[in-house]
Tab-separated table of C-alpha atoms and ligand atoms in Angstrom:
chain	number	residue	atom	x	y	z
A	271	MET	CA	100.978	48.680	51.986
A	272	THR	CA	103.029	51.728	52.200
A	273	ILE	CA	101.795	55.241	53.692
A	274	GLY	CA	103.321	58.341	51.957
A	275	VAL	CA	104.368	61.326	54.209
A	276	LEU	CA	104.540	64.553	52.373
A	277	ALA	CA	107.987	65.966	53.045
A	278	LEU	CA	108.264	69.620	51.719
A	279	GLN	CA	108.141	71.367	54.833
A	280	GLY	CA	106.968	70.900	58.349
A	281	ASP	CA	106.576	67.809	60.824
A	282	PHE	CA	106.620	64.994	58.336
A	283	SER	CA	109.708	63.107	60.154
A	284	LEU	CA	107.655	62.391	63.463
A	285	HIS	CA	104.598	61.350	61.491
A	286	SER	CA	107.060	58.717	59.587
A	287	LYS	CA	108.799	57.553	63.078
A	288	ILE	CA	105.434	56.666	64.280
A	289	LEU	CA	104.705	54.834	61.109
A	290	ASP	CA	108.129	52.946	61.660
A	291	ARG	CA	106.838	52.109	65.319
A	292	LEU	CA	103.693	50.670	63.933
A	293	ASN	CA	105.529	48.875	61.918
A	294	VAL	CA	103.789	50.422	58.587
A	295	LYS	CA	106.089	50.900	55.531
A	296	ASN	CA	106.069	54.361	54.834
A	297	ILE	CA	108.491	56.890	52.283
A	298	LEU	CA	108.848	60.379	52.281
A	299	VAL	CA	106.764	62.097	49.224
A	300	ARG	CA	108.597	64.635	47.455
A	301	LYS	CA	108.019	64.178	43.834
A	302	LYS	CA	105.215	63.046	41.557
A	303	GLU	CA	106.848	59.483	40.684
A	304	ASP	CA	106.771	58.840	44.466
A	305	PHE	CA	102.794	58.506	44.564
A	306	ASP	CA	103.429	55.627	42.379
A	307	ASN	CA	104.413	53.609	45.434
A	308	ILE	CA	102.115	54.425	48.145
A	309	ASN	CA	98.481	53.508	48.843
A	310	GLY	CA	97.862	56.592	51.547
A	311	LEU	CA	99.225	60.036	52.112
A	312	ILE	CA	99.714	61.857	55.340
A	313	ILE	CA	99.970	65.889	54.900
A	314	PRO	CA	101.832	67.190	57.916
A	315	GLY	CA	101.507	70.420	59.972
A	316	GLY	CA	103.951	73.180	59.272
A	317	GLU	CA	103.139	76.403	57.757
A	318	SER	CA	100.401	76.141	55.279
A	319	THR	CA	101.384	79.254	53.238
A	320	VAL	CA	104.790	77.678	52.605
A	321	LEU	CA	103.555	74.274	51.903
A	322	SER	CA	100.934	75.914	49.303
A	323	LEU	CA	103.990	77.595	47.533
A	324	LEU	CA	105.990	74.325	47.544
A	325	ILE	CA	103.215	72.237	46.409
A	326	LYS	CA	102.863	74.326	43.301
A	327	LYS	CA	106.758	74.434	42.720
A	328	PHE	CA	107.085	70.998	42.798
A	329	ASN	CA	103.932	70.476	40.479
A	330	LEU	CA	102.195	68.458	43.006
A	331	PHE	CA	99.008	70.109	43.027
A	332	ASN	CA	96.989	68.054	40.590
A	333	LYS	CA	99.004	64.702	41.663
A	334	ILE	CA	97.590	65.130	45.034
A	335	LYS	CA	94.063	66.012	43.692
A	336	ASN	CA	94.135	62.970	41.639
A	337	PHE	CA	95.395	60.728	44.143
A	338	SER	CA	92.618	61.429	46.533
A	339	LYS	CA	90.094	60.319	44.006
A	340	SER	CA	90.917	57.000	44.975
A	341	HIS	CA	92.936	56.871	48.197
A	342	CYS	CA	92.889	58.106	51.595
A	343	VAL	CA	94.485	61.351	52.690
A	344	TYR	CA	95.030	62.628	56.177
A	345	GLY	CA	95.884	66.328	56.827
A	346	THR	CA	96.973	67.704	60.163
A	347	CYS	CA	96.866	71.143	61.249
A	348	ALA	CA	98.572	73.028	58.173
A	349	GLY	CA	97.616	69.875	56.036
A	350	ALA	CA	94.338	70.257	56.985
A	351	ILE	CA	93.871	73.848	55.956
A	352	LEU	CA	95.398	72.754	52.539
A	353	MET	CA	92.809	69.816	52.183
A	354	SER	CA	90.079	72.482	53.146
A	355	LYS	CA	87.612	73.773	50.185
A	356	LYS	CA	87.849	77.167	51.536
A	357	CYS	CA	90.422	78.942	53.585
A	358	ASP	CA	90.030	82.653	55.394
A	359	ASP	CA	93.429	83.438	54.272
A	360	ASN	CA	93.358	83.642	50.053
A	361	LYS	CA	97.084	83.228	49.897
A	362	ILE	CA	96.343	79.287	50.339
A	363	ASN	CA	95.593	77.633	47.176
A	364	THR	CA	93.554	74.833	48.827
A	365	LEU	CA	93.104	71.320	47.309
A	366	SER	CA	89.603	71.241	47.956
A	367	LEU	CA	89.472	67.586	49.017
A	368	ILE	CA	87.185	67.941	51.853
A	369	ASN	CA	83.779	70.395	52.382
A	370	ILE	CA	85.188	72.446	55.223
A	371	LYS	CA	86.148	76.019	55.667
A	372	SER	CA	89.412	76.368	57.644
A	373	PHE	CA	90.459	79.745	59.653
A	374	ARG	CA	94.042	79.831	60.215
A	375	ASN	CA	95.434	80.595	63.714
A	376	PHE	CA	92.161	80.586	65.039
A	377	TYR	CA	93.523	79.678	68.765
A	378	GLY	CA	96.069	82.165	68.731
A	379	ARG	CA	99.869	82.857	68.120
A	380	GLN	CA	102.583	80.100	68.754
A	381	ILE	CA	102.798	81.086	72.510
A	382	ASP	CA	99.118	80.223	72.807
A	383	SER	CA	99.719	76.850	72.011
A	384	PHE	CA	97.995	74.180	74.269
A	385	THR	CA	97.704	70.582	74.857
A	386	LYS	CA	94.082	69.142	75.808
A	387	ASN	CA	92.238	65.954	76.582
A	388	ILE	CA	90.218	65.398	73.880
A	389	THR	CA	87.291	62.871	73.364
A	390	ILE	CA	87.492	60.933	70.027
A	391	ASN	CA	84.307	58.943	68.986
A	392	PHE	CA	86.138	55.479	68.208
A	393	LEU	CA	88.338	55.780	71.536
A	394	LYS	CA	87.145	54.579	74.971
A	395	LYS	CA	89.851	56.836	76.739
A	396	LYS	CA	90.307	60.417	76.123
A	397	ILE	CA	93.697	61.212	74.171
A	398	ASN	CA	96.036	64.133	75.101
A	399	VAL	CA	97.076	66.211	71.783
A	400	SER	CA	98.458	69.296	71.001
A	401	PHE	CA	96.984	72.444	69.433
A	402	ILE	CA	99.707	74.680	67.811
A	403	ARG	CA	98.509	77.538	65.960
A	404	ALA	CA	95.735	75.540	65.052
A	405	PRO	CA	92.998	76.255	62.554
A	406	LYS	CA	89.042	76.117	63.122
A	407	PHE	CA	87.009	74.391	60.898
A	408	ASP	CA	83.448	75.058	59.962
A	409	CYS	CA	81.624	72.013	57.998
A	410	LEU	CA	80.320	73.487	54.826
A	411	SER	CA	77.960	70.392	54.393
A	412	ASN	CA	76.069	68.058	57.187
A	413	ASP	CA	77.502	64.884	55.637
A	414	LEU	CA	80.785	65.080	57.356
A	415	ASP	CA	81.623	62.545	59.925
A	416	ILE	CA	82.717	64.712	63.070
A	417	LEU	CA	84.824	62.183	65.063
A	418	GLY	CA	86.134	64.522	67.592
A	419	LYS	CA	85.433	68.444	69.337
A	420	VAL	CA	86.965	71.014	71.505
A	421	GLY	CA	83.795	72.719	72.853
A	422	ASP	CA	81.363	73.284	69.730
A	423	ASN	CA	84.251	73.179	67.188
A	424	PRO	CA	85.277	69.921	65.337
A	425	VAL	CA	88.768	68.994	65.543
A	426	LEU	CA	88.862	65.577	63.713
A	427	ILE	CA	86.579	65.052	60.705
A	428	LYS	CA	86.253	62.333	58.250
A	429	LYS	CA	84.455	62.104	54.950
A	430	GLU	CA	84.872	58.966	53.128
A	431	ASN	CA	88.630	58.796	52.223
A	432	MET	CA	89.579	62.169	53.623
A	433	LEU	CA	90.397	62.574	57.068
A	434	VAL	CA	91.577	65.935	58.642
A	435	SER	CA	92.423	66.962	62.388
A	436	SER	CA	93.251	70.637	63.780
A	437	PHE	CA	95.879	69.149	66.292
A	438	HIS	CA	98.939	67.196	66.171
A	439	PRO	CA	98.685	63.358	66.582
A	440	GLU	CA	102.329	62.936	66.095
A	441	LEU	CA	102.808	64.876	69.177
A	442	SER	CA	100.967	62.826	71.236
A	443	ASN	CA	101.518	59.862	73.786
A	444	SER	CA	98.630	58.102	71.905
A	445	THR	CA	99.116	56.595	68.394
A	446	GLU	CA	95.571	55.841	67.865
A	447	VAL	CA	94.597	58.634	65.486
A	448	HIS	CA	97.613	57.061	63.283
A	449	LYS	CA	96.013	53.561	63.631
A	450	TYR	CA	92.541	54.862	62.514
A	451	PHE	CA	94.326	56.065	59.556
A	452	ILE	CA	96.397	53.246	59.014
A	453	ASN	CA	92.871	51.271	58.832
A	454	MET	CA	91.401	53.384	56.359
A	455	VAL	CA	94.080	52.730	54.099
A	456	LYS	CA	94.178	48.902	54.643
A	457	ASN	CA	90.520	48.910	53.951
A	458	ASN	CA	90.726	50.867	50.943
A	459	VAL	CA	93.868	49.000	49.220
B	660	LIG	N1	99.015	78.315	61.835
B	660	LIG	C1	99.652	77.332	60.893
B	660	LIG	C2	99.247	77.561	59.365
B	660	LIG	O1	98.194	78.501	59.228
B	660	LIG	C3	99.446	75.841	60.949
B	660	LIG	C4	99.983	75.522	62.221
B	660	LIG	C5	100.262	73.953	62.306
B	660	LIG	O2	100.629	73.222	61.772
B	660	LIG	N2	100.795	73.664	63.545
B	660	LIG	O3	99.810	77.139	58.333
């Protein structure tokens, strides 16, 4: 089993390091052919406007969409914004992989970034995670699994093969969210 990490922009190298640490084979994904060798994809956080342009430039938009029909995809922060059905910013060409609307920079600017102990449904203990210019997600249907919340706002959502988080699990001491995604991929292989 190999997990691909989209490596056009953003925090891809830390995701790759965590997968290494968990002994999961992984490759950096930059071109269409890379999709032939992966069983799941992580779209990292970064800057969604830039990622959106680069996905178009490298002709990966339809490739990611087709891949998602039969494989697991996990988007963190900017990656989640791209996976959304809708975004409040029409500069973003969303991939429409999960039925949510994202509101960019909902918690403020870079300087307003914070870490928080959050409860995740499948974990006994809270984990401390980072929110960096994080989006807010509105669920556009009630068939989504909300796996974690901050206040009333969902921050970790799953729908079948799709997983999104508004936080950055790769900056946390806990590898549990990555393990959860790895299991999703394993169960789908
Ligand atoms: N606010 C950024 C955006 O809209 C996302 C930030 C992040 O990925 N940490 O693209």
